[in-house]
Short mmCIF file of C-alpha atoms in Angstrom, two decimals:
data_model
loop_
_atom_site.label_atom_id
_atom_site.label_comp_id
_atom_site.label_asym_id
_atom_site.label_seq_id
_atom_site.Cartn_x
_atom_site.Cartn_y
_atom_site.Cartn_z
CA MET A 28 0.13 0.07 -0.08
CA SER A 29 1.49 3.42 -1.11
CA LYS A 30 1.54 6.63 0.86
CA ILE A 31 0.03 9.60 0.09
CA ILE A 32 1.83 12.88 0.82
CA VAL A 33 0.36 16.46 0.05
CA MET A 34 2.60 19.35 -0.45
CA THR A 35 0.36 22.35 0.67
CA SER A 36 0.78 25.85 2.02
CA GLY A 37 -2.46 27.78 1.48
CA LYS A 38 -0.25 30.87 0.24
CA GLY A 39 0.79 30.81 -3.36
CA GLY A 40 4.34 31.32 -4.39
CA VAL A 41 6.03 30.08 -1.13
CA GLY A 42 7.57 26.83 -2.97
CA LYS A 43 5.20 23.94 -2.91
CA THR A 44 5.90 22.94 -6.75
CA THR A 45 9.61 23.42 -6.14
CA SER A 46 9.39 21.41 -3.09
CA SER A 47 7.20 18.87 -4.68
CA ALA A 48 9.84 18.23 -7.66
CA ALA A 49 12.62 18.31 -5.09
CA PHE A 50 11.12 15.83 -2.68
CA ALA A 51 9.70 13.29 -5.38
CA THR A 52 13.10 13.33 -7.16
CA GLY A 53 14.66 12.70 -3.72
CA LEU A 54 12.18 9.72 -2.63
CA ALA A 55 13.08 8.20 -5.98
CA LEU A 56 16.57 8.45 -5.56
CA ARG A 57 16.15 6.60 -2.31
CA GLY A 58 14.82 3.89 -4.15
CA PHE A 59 11.14 4.63 -3.82
CA LYS A 60 8.58 4.21 -6.94
CA THR A 61 7.17 7.79 -6.73
CA VAL A 62 4.62 9.61 -8.66
CA VAL A 63 4.11 13.44 -8.20
CA ILE A 64 0.81 14.54 -9.27
CA ASP A 65 0.11 18.25 -10.37
CA PHE A 66 -3.35 19.51 -8.70
CA ASP A 67 -3.30 23.13 -10.00
CA VAL A 68 -5.64 22.34 -12.80
CA GLY A 69 -5.48 25.30 -15.43
CA LEU A 70 -2.31 26.82 -14.11
CA ARG A 71 0.12 23.84 -14.48
CA ASN A 72 3.57 24.20 -13.71
CA LEU A 73 4.97 21.04 -12.24
CA ASP A 74 6.09 19.90 -15.64
CA LEU A 75 7.96 22.80 -16.16
CA VAL A 76 9.95 22.38 -12.96
CA MET A 77 10.36 18.68 -13.76
CA GLY A 78 11.62 19.61 -17.32
CA CYS A 79 9.06 17.28 -19.01
CA GLU A 80 6.62 19.93 -20.50
CA ARG A 81 7.25 18.83 -23.85
CA ARG A 82 6.12 15.44 -23.21
CA VAL A 83 2.87 15.96 -22.01
CA VAL A 84 0.17 14.47 -24.07
CA PHE A 85 -2.52 13.45 -21.56
CA ASP A 86 -3.15 14.74 -18.19
CA PHE A 87 -4.62 13.99 -14.87
CA ILE A 88 -8.02 15.23 -15.88
CA ASN A 89 -8.09 13.24 -19.06
CA VAL A 90 -7.39 10.04 -16.85
CA ILE A 91 -10.51 11.12 -14.33
CA ASN A 92 -12.71 11.62 -17.30
CA GLY A 93 -11.81 8.31 -18.75
CA GLU A 94 -10.43 9.92 -22.14
CA ALA A 95 -7.02 8.57 -21.46
CA LYS A 96 -5.34 5.44 -19.72
CA LEU A 97 -3.24 5.98 -16.71
CA SER A 98 -0.32 4.62 -18.34
CA GLN A 99 -0.69 6.92 -21.05
CA ALA A 100 -0.96 10.33 -19.00
CA LEU A 101 2.40 9.00 -16.74
CA ILE A 102 5.49 10.72 -17.61
CA LYS A 103 8.57 8.73 -16.83
CA ASP A 104 11.46 11.09 -15.53
CA LYS A 105 14.57 10.71 -18.18
CA ARG A 106 16.88 11.17 -15.35
CA ILE A 107 15.87 9.30 -12.52
CA ASP A 108 14.53 5.63 -12.30
CA ASN A 109 11.32 5.05 -10.29
CA LEU A 110 10.12 8.54 -10.91
CA TYR A 111 7.07 9.45 -12.61
CA ILE A 112 4.94 12.78 -13.16
CA LEU A 113 1.55 13.22 -13.61
CA PRO A 114 0.84 16.41 -15.30
CA THR A 115 -2.42 18.32 -14.92
CA SER A 116 -4.76 19.94 -17.59
CA GLN A 117 -3.96 23.46 -18.66
CA THR A 118 -7.18 24.29 -20.24
CA ARG A 119 -9.86 22.37 -18.00
CA ASP A 120 -11.77 24.15 -14.98
CA LYS A 121 -10.94 22.91 -11.42
CA ASP A 122 -14.57 21.33 -11.10
CA ALA A 123 -13.01 18.46 -13.35
CA LEU A 124 -11.50 17.31 -10.19
CA THR A 125 -14.24 15.03 -8.78
CA PRO A 126 -13.88 13.44 -5.34
CA ALA A 127 -14.68 10.09 -6.93
CA GLY A 128 -12.34 10.61 -9.97
CA VAL A 129 -9.59 11.54 -7.90
CA GLU A 130 -9.99 8.58 -5.51
CA ARG A 131 -10.09 6.24 -8.34
CA VAL A 132 -6.83 7.55 -9.80
CA LEU A 133 -5.30 7.24 -6.35
CA ASN A 134 -6.11 3.78 -5.70
CA ASP A 135 -4.97 2.74 -9.17
CA LEU A 136 -1.73 4.70 -8.56
CA SER A 137 -1.30 3.25 -5.14
CA LYS A 138 -1.05 -0.20 -6.68
CA GLU A 139 2.11 0.56 -8.28
CA PHE A 140 3.98 3.33 -6.31
CA ASP A 141 5.26 3.70 -2.80
CA TYR A 142 4.93 7.28 -2.57
CA ILE A 143 2.03 9.51 -4.30
CA LEU A 144 3.18 13.21 -4.08
CA CYS A 145 -0.05 15.36 -4.37
CA ASP A 146 1.27 19.09 -5.38
CA SER A 147 -1.56 21.40 -4.16
CA PRO A 148 -2.37 24.73 -5.84
CA ALA A 149 -2.68 27.77 -3.44
CA GLY A 150 -5.88 28.49 -1.80
CA ILE A 151 -8.37 26.39 -0.02
CA GLU A 152 -10.68 25.75 -3.03
CA ARG A 153 -11.52 22.32 -4.90
CA GLY A 154 -7.99 22.05 -6.08
CA ALA A 155 -6.19 22.17 -2.63
CA LEU A 156 -9.05 20.29 -0.89
CA MET A 157 -9.00 17.50 -3.45
CA SER A 158 -5.02 17.15 -3.05
CA LEU A 159 -5.21 17.22 0.58
CA TYR A 160 -8.59 14.93 1.06
CA PHE A 161 -6.68 11.48 0.89
CA ALA A 162 -3.38 12.30 2.37
CA ASP A 163 -1.62 10.38 5.05
CA HIS A 164 1.16 12.89 5.43
CA ALA A 165 1.14 16.63 4.81
CA ILE A 166 4.23 18.73 4.31
CA ILE A 167 3.23 22.09 5.06
CA VAL A 168 5.55 24.74 2.90
CA THR A 169 6.03 27.89 4.72
CA ASN A 170 7.94 31.08 4.25
CA PRO A 171 9.13 32.81 7.32
CA GLU A 172 6.83 35.85 6.71
CA VAL A 173 3.46 36.90 8.38
CA SER A 174 1.09 36.02 5.80
CA SER A 175 2.49 32.55 4.79
CA VAL A 176 2.47 31.47 8.35
CA ARG A 177 -0.99 32.46 8.93
CA ASP A 178 -2.09 30.94 5.63
CA SER A 179 -0.27 27.66 6.88
CA ASP A 180 -2.23 27.90 10.05
CA ARG A 181 -5.30 27.77 8.09
CA ILE A 182 -4.37 24.77 5.98
CA LEU A 183 -3.56 22.75 9.36
CA GLY A 184 -7.05 23.74 10.42
CA VAL A 185 -8.30 22.27 6.92
CA LEU A 186 -6.41 19.27 7.37
CA ALA A 187 -7.69 18.72 10.79
CA SER A 188 -11.22 18.85 9.75
CA ARG A 189 -11.77 18.28 6.21
CA SER A 190 -9.54 15.34 4.95
CA ARG A 191 -10.73 12.05 4.56
CA ARG A 192 -8.96 10.82 7.91
CA ALA A 193 -10.62 13.69 9.81
CA GLU A 194 -13.94 12.87 8.09
CA GLN A 195 -13.79 9.20 8.93
CA GLY A 196 -12.14 9.37 12.20
CA LEU A 197 -8.97 7.79 11.41
CA GLU A 198 -5.40 8.60 13.01
CA PRO A 199 -4.96 12.24 11.77
CA VAL A 200 -2.81 13.30 8.94
CA THR A 201 0.77 13.50 10.10
CA GLN A 202 1.91 17.18 9.58
CA GLN A 203 5.46 18.39 9.28
CA LEU A 204 6.87 21.92 8.47
CA LEU A 205 9.07 22.73 5.57
CA LEU A 206 10.35 26.31 6.11
CA THR A 207 11.47 27.66 2.55
CA ARG A 208 13.27 30.69 1.47
CA TYR A 209 15.08 31.21 5.07
CA ASP A 210 17.76 33.61 5.10
CA PRO A 211 19.85 33.13 8.21
CA GLU A 212 21.66 36.63 7.83
CA ARG A 213 18.45 38.42 7.71
CA VAL A 214 17.11 36.29 10.76
CA GLU A 215 20.21 37.29 12.59
CA ARG A 216 19.61 41.16 11.88
CA GLY A 217 16.04 40.67 13.34
CA GLU A 218 14.42 41.40 9.93
CA MET A 219 13.12 37.75 9.63
CA LEU A 220 11.16 35.39 11.67
CA LYS A 221 13.31 32.62 13.41
CA VAL A 222 12.50 28.89 12.74
CA ASP A 223 11.75 28.54 16.32
CA ASP A 224 9.37 31.49 16.23
CA VAL A 225 7.58 29.68 13.54
CA LEU A 226 7.73 26.48 15.12
CA GLU A 227 6.36 28.16 18.12
CA ILE A 228 3.59 29.49 16.42
CA LEU A 229 2.57 26.60 14.13
CA ALA A 230 3.18 23.87 16.73
CA ILE A 231 4.16 20.96 14.14
CA PRO A 232 7.40 19.17 13.90
CA LEU A 233 10.22 20.49 11.43
CA LEU A 234 11.00 18.62 8.42
CA GLY A 235 13.61 21.03 7.25
CA VAL A 236 14.62 24.36 6.51
CA ILE A 237 15.43 25.16 2.81
CA PRO A 238 17.72 28.35 2.74
CA GLU A 239 16.93 31.18 0.20
CA SER A 240 19.32 30.22 -2.54
CA GLN A 241 20.07 31.34 -6.31
CA ALA A 242 20.13 27.70 -7.19
CA VAL A 243 16.56 27.14 -7.13
CA LEU A 244 15.86 29.85 -9.98
CA ARG A 245 18.72 28.22 -11.79
CA ALA A 246 17.12 24.78 -11.43
CA SER A 247 13.67 25.84 -12.47
CA ASN A 248 15.33 27.80 -15.67
CA VAL A 249 16.29 24.37 -16.95
CA GLY A 250 13.74 22.12 -15.65
CA MET A 251 15.69 20.10 -13.03
CA PRO A 252 14.77 19.43 -9.65
CA VAL A 253 16.68 21.65 -7.35
CA ILE A 254 17.96 18.49 -5.06
CA LEU A 255 19.96 17.14 -8.13
CA ASP A 256 22.00 20.31 -7.78
CA GLU A 257 24.12 18.80 -5.10
CA ALA A 258 26.52 21.43 -4.73
CA SER A 259 23.70 23.89 -3.61
CA ASN A 260 22.58 24.44 -0.14
CA ALA A 261 18.90 24.20 -1.09
CA GLY A 262 19.76 20.80 -2.76
CA GLN A 263 21.51 19.51 0.23
CA ALA A 264 18.66 21.03 2.30
CA TYR A 265 16.19 18.93 0.39
CA THR A 266 18.19 15.73 0.56
CA ASP A 267 18.48 16.09 4.23
CA ALA A 268 14.60 16.82 4.50
CA VAL A 269 13.79 13.67 2.67
CA GLY A 270 16.03 11.73 4.67
CA ARG A 271 14.19 13.05 8.00
CA PHE A 272 10.90 12.28 6.35
CA LEU A 273 12.25 8.63 5.79
CA GLY A 274 13.22 8.71 9.48
CA ASP A 275 16.88 9.26 9.08
CA GLU A 276 18.22 11.50 12.07
CA ILE A 277 19.81 14.58 10.30
CA GLU A 278 21.12 17.74 12.04
CA HIS A 279 19.34 20.70 10.39
CA ARG A 280 22.03 22.63 8.57
CA PHE A 281 21.57 26.26 6.72
CA VAL A 282 20.04 27.81 10.01
CA SER A 283 22.62 30.16 11.05
CA PRO A 284 24.74 32.61 8.81
CA GLN A 285 27.81 31.37 7.48
CA LYS A 286 30.93 32.89 9.47
CA LYS A 287 32.26 35.73 7.90
CA GLY A 288 35.11 38.02 8.54
CA LEU A 289 34.53 41.34 10.28
CA PHE A 290 35.34 43.31 6.90
CA SER A 291 32.71 41.71 4.97
CA ARG A 292 30.25 42.03 7.89
CA LEU A 293 30.81 45.93 7.82
CA LEU A 294 29.98 46.05 4.16
CA ARG A 295 27.25 43.90 4.02
CA ARG A 296 25.39 46.01 6.71
CA SER A 297 25.84 49.49 4.75
CA ALA A 298 24.59 47.78 1.67
CA MET B 20 27.12 54.00 8.13
CA SER B 21 27.25 50.63 9.89
CA ILE B 22 29.74 51.79 12.44
CA PHE B 23 27.52 54.66 13.47
CA SER B 24 24.46 52.51 13.76
CA PHE B 25 26.23 50.52 16.25
CA PHE B 26 25.97 53.54 18.85
CA ARG B 27 22.06 54.21 18.11
CA SER B 28 20.02 52.41 20.43
CA ALA B 29 18.51 49.57 18.31
CA PRO B 30 14.67 49.74 17.40
CA ARG B 31 12.39 46.91 18.31
CA PRO B 32 13.48 44.22 15.55
CA SER B 33 10.73 44.03 12.81
CA ALA B 34 10.59 40.05 13.33
CA VAL B 35 9.78 40.44 16.81
CA GLN B 36 7.01 42.30 15.89
CA ALA B 37 5.78 39.92 13.11
CA LYS B 38 5.84 37.34 15.88
CA GLU B 39 3.78 39.06 18.39
CA ARG B 40 1.11 40.23 15.59
CA LEU B 41 0.87 36.51 14.37
CA GLN B 42 0.22 35.26 17.74
CA ILE B 43 -2.71 37.81 18.55
CA VAL B 44 -4.03 37.29 15.28
CA MET B 45 -3.88 33.54 15.04
CA ALA B 46 -5.20 33.01 18.69
CA HIS B 47 -8.40 34.52 17.62
CA GLU B 48 -8.80 32.46 14.45
CA ARG B 49 -7.80 29.41 16.25
CA ALA B 50 -10.68 30.17 18.94
CA GLY B 51 -13.06 30.64 16.21
CA ARG B 52 -12.15 27.52 14.35
CA THR B 53 -11.77 24.95 17.21
CA GLY B 54 -14.17 26.39 19.58
CA PRO B 55 -17.02 24.72 20.46
CA ASP B 56 -20.28 25.61 18.61
CA TYR B 57 -22.02 27.34 21.87
CA LEU B 58 -19.03 29.80 22.04
CA PRO B 59 -20.54 32.49 19.82
CA MET B 60 -23.92 32.12 21.51
CA LEU B 61 -22.38 32.04 25.20
CA GLN B 62 -20.43 34.89 24.24
CA GLN B 63 -23.81 36.96 23.14
CA GLU B 64 -25.84 35.99 26.09
CA LEU B 65 -23.14 36.71 28.45
CA LEU B 66 -22.89 40.22 27.00
CA ALA B 67 -26.28 40.66 26.78
CA VAL B 68 -26.79 40.10 30.62
CA ILE B 69 -23.84 42.35 31.28
CA ALA B 70 -25.40 44.91 29.07
CA LYS B 71 -28.35 45.06 31.00
CA TYR B 72 -26.63 46.42 34.13
CA ILE B 73 -23.49 48.12 32.49
CA ASP B 74 -23.29 50.30 29.48
CA ILE B 75 -20.39 48.59 27.91
CA ASP B 76 -18.86 49.42 24.49
CA GLN B 77 -19.31 46.08 22.30
CA ASN B 78 -16.14 46.84 20.75
CA LYS B 79 -14.10 46.67 23.93
CA VAL B 80 -14.94 43.15 24.72
CA GLU B 81 -12.85 40.22 24.00
CA VAL B 82 -13.90 36.53 24.78
CA LYS B 83 -11.39 33.93 24.86
CA LEU B 84 -11.42 30.02 25.32
CA ASP B 85 -7.96 28.50 26.18
CA ARG B 86 -7.60 25.12 26.10
CA GLY B 87 -5.06 23.76 28.28
CA GLY B 88 -4.07 20.08 28.91
CA ASP B 89 -6.37 19.30 31.75
CA CYS B 90 -8.63 22.25 31.94
CA SER B 91 -10.20 25.12 29.52
CA THR B 92 -10.47 28.62 30.45
CA LEU B 93 -13.07 30.98 29.38
CA GLU B 94 -11.52 34.69 29.51
CA LEU B 95 -14.06 37.55 29.42
CA ASN B 96 -12.17 41.16 29.20
CA ILE B 97 -14.81 43.95 29.04
CA GLU B 98 -13.37 47.30 29.19
CA LEU B 99 -15.84 49.25 31.61
CA PRO B 100 -16.67 52.88 30.57
CA ALA B 101 -14.95 55.61 32.56
CA ARG B 102 -16.28 56.47 36.22
CA GLU B 103 -18.81 59.25 35.13
CA GLN B 104 -20.45 57.35 32.29
CA LEU B 105 -20.77 54.53 34.57
CA LYS B 106 -22.52 56.41 37.07
CA SER B 107 -25.11 57.92 34.85
CA ALA B 108 -25.74 54.43 33.12
CA MET B 109 -26.16 52.90 36.47
CA ALA B 110 -28.68 55.55 37.43
CA ALA B 111 -30.44 54.79 34.29
CA VAL B 112 -30.67 51.12 35.23
CA LYS B 113 -31.58 51.59 38.68
CA LYS B 114 -35.01 53.80 37.80
CA PRO B 115 -37.41 51.38 37.89
CA ASP B 116 -39.78 53.28 35.76
CA LEU B 117 -37.08 54.07 33.12
CA LYS B 118 -37.23 52.19 30.23
CA PRO B 119 -33.80 52.11 28.20
CA SER B 120 -35.68 53.46 24.90
CA ALA B 121 -36.66 56.39 26.87
CA SER B 122 -33.19 57.66 27.30
CA ALA B 123 -30.84 59.72 24.90
CA ASP B 124 -29.00 58.91 21.66
CA GLN B 125 -26.41 56.65 23.76
CA ASP B 126 -28.64 54.27 24.53
CA ASP B 127 -29.46 53.01 21.51
CA GLU B 128 -27.80 50.02 21.90
CA ASP B 129 -29.65 49.24 24.78
CA ASP B 130 -32.78 49.71 23.00
CA LYS B 131 -31.93 47.22 20.45
CA LEU B 132 -31.10 44.76 23.01
CA ALA B 133 -34.45 45.39 24.86
CA ALA B 134 -36.11 44.99 21.65
CA ASN B 135 -34.58 41.81 20.29
CA GLY B 136 -34.47 40.03 23.45
CA PRO B 137 -30.92 38.91 25.15
CA LEU B 138 -30.28 36.05 22.27
CA THR B 139 -29.94 38.39 19.50
CA ASN B 140 -27.47 40.93 20.70
CA GLY B 141 -26.79 42.84 17.44
CA GLY B 142 -24.10 44.71 18.86
CA VAL B 143 -21.55 41.98 19.55
CA LYS B 144 -18.61 42.10 17.33
CA LYS B 145 -17.36 38.74 16.21
CA ARG B 146 -13.70 39.08 15.45
CA HIS B 147 -13.17 35.85 13.59
#
C-alpha cells in the first residue's frame, strides 16, 4: 500500500511546486517508486519545473474523465528511475477534479507506487481540498513571513477538519513543516522570523529548513529539480529533509549565517 | 554608516513585531475554528446580561477560550466605561420606571437589546 503525501501551504508562491519536484526526486533517488501529481488545474507548472513539459500528451483530468489510460498520462522521468510525473490540464476547469475521480486514480496509482506526492495549488478551494483530502502525510511549506505563516495555520485547520482521515475519524494526517526561503543573515539582523518562532506559532514538527538560494531559480530555468544540484545549499537541504521524512536522524543545517570576516560584515550592513 | 549605527539604540526588530502580531491574530482565528459551537452564543448571552446592567462598548469586549491539557479557561475581558459615564448608566438602570428606549442617543444599543431580547444581541462584534 502506498503512502500519499500532500505538499501544501495555503499561500501561493512559497515553493510548493519546487518542493514537490525536489521531494519526489529525493524519494525516487532513495529507491522508492514515486509519482508526483499536479493538482493545480488550469495553472500547471510542475511539468516545467520537472523539465518534461514537451512530453505532456494526456493529463490527470483526461484520466479522471476516462479519456486516457493512466499509463498514457504518466510521464517517466528521464534522469531518475522510479520517478513519474502526472501533469494536470492547462485548459480545464478545477471542477473537473471530482472526489470519486481523484480517488479512483489514486487507488490505481497506489497499486504500483510506494509514494504518491500531491502538489497542491494555492488557496483552499477545490483543487487544494482534493489534493489534501486523501493524504496520509502533509508537508506544510511555509516562508518565514507573516502571511505565509497565517495561511499555513489555516491549512492545518483544514487538514484537521476536512481531510478523509478527519472525516472518517481515522488517525490524523501527520503534519510536518518545511520552512523555505530562509535567510539566516536576515534572521540574525532581526528582519525575519526565526525557525523557532515559526515552530512555536504553528506547533508542528520541523521537517527541514531550505535556505534562500539562487540555485532554485537556476534549477527551474532548466527544468531540473533543485535537489539534483548537489553542490547547492538548497539541494542539500532538500536531501536532508527527504532523509528525515524517511526516518533518518539528520541535524538541521543552513539555519545560522555562514561565518564571515569583520570586513565583509561591515560592508554587508551598509549595503 | 554601519559603525555609527552601532551607537544608536536599536529599534525593536521587525521580526519580533511579526511574531507578536501573528500570535495575536492566530489566537483569535484558532479560537473561532476550534472553539465549540456554543461559544458564539454563549458570548452573546453573557454580553447581553452584562449590558443589561452596565453600558459597555461592544467593541471593547474580548472573549477567549483557551484549552490547556487538563482544563480550559473562558476568559472574558470587558473594558468598562469611565467612572462618570458608568454612574449615569447605573442611574438609568436603577430607575425602575425608566425604560432604556426613553433615554438619549447613546442608549440606542440598549434599545436594540431590549427589543430583540438577550439572545440576539446585535451589537456583539465577532472578530473571527
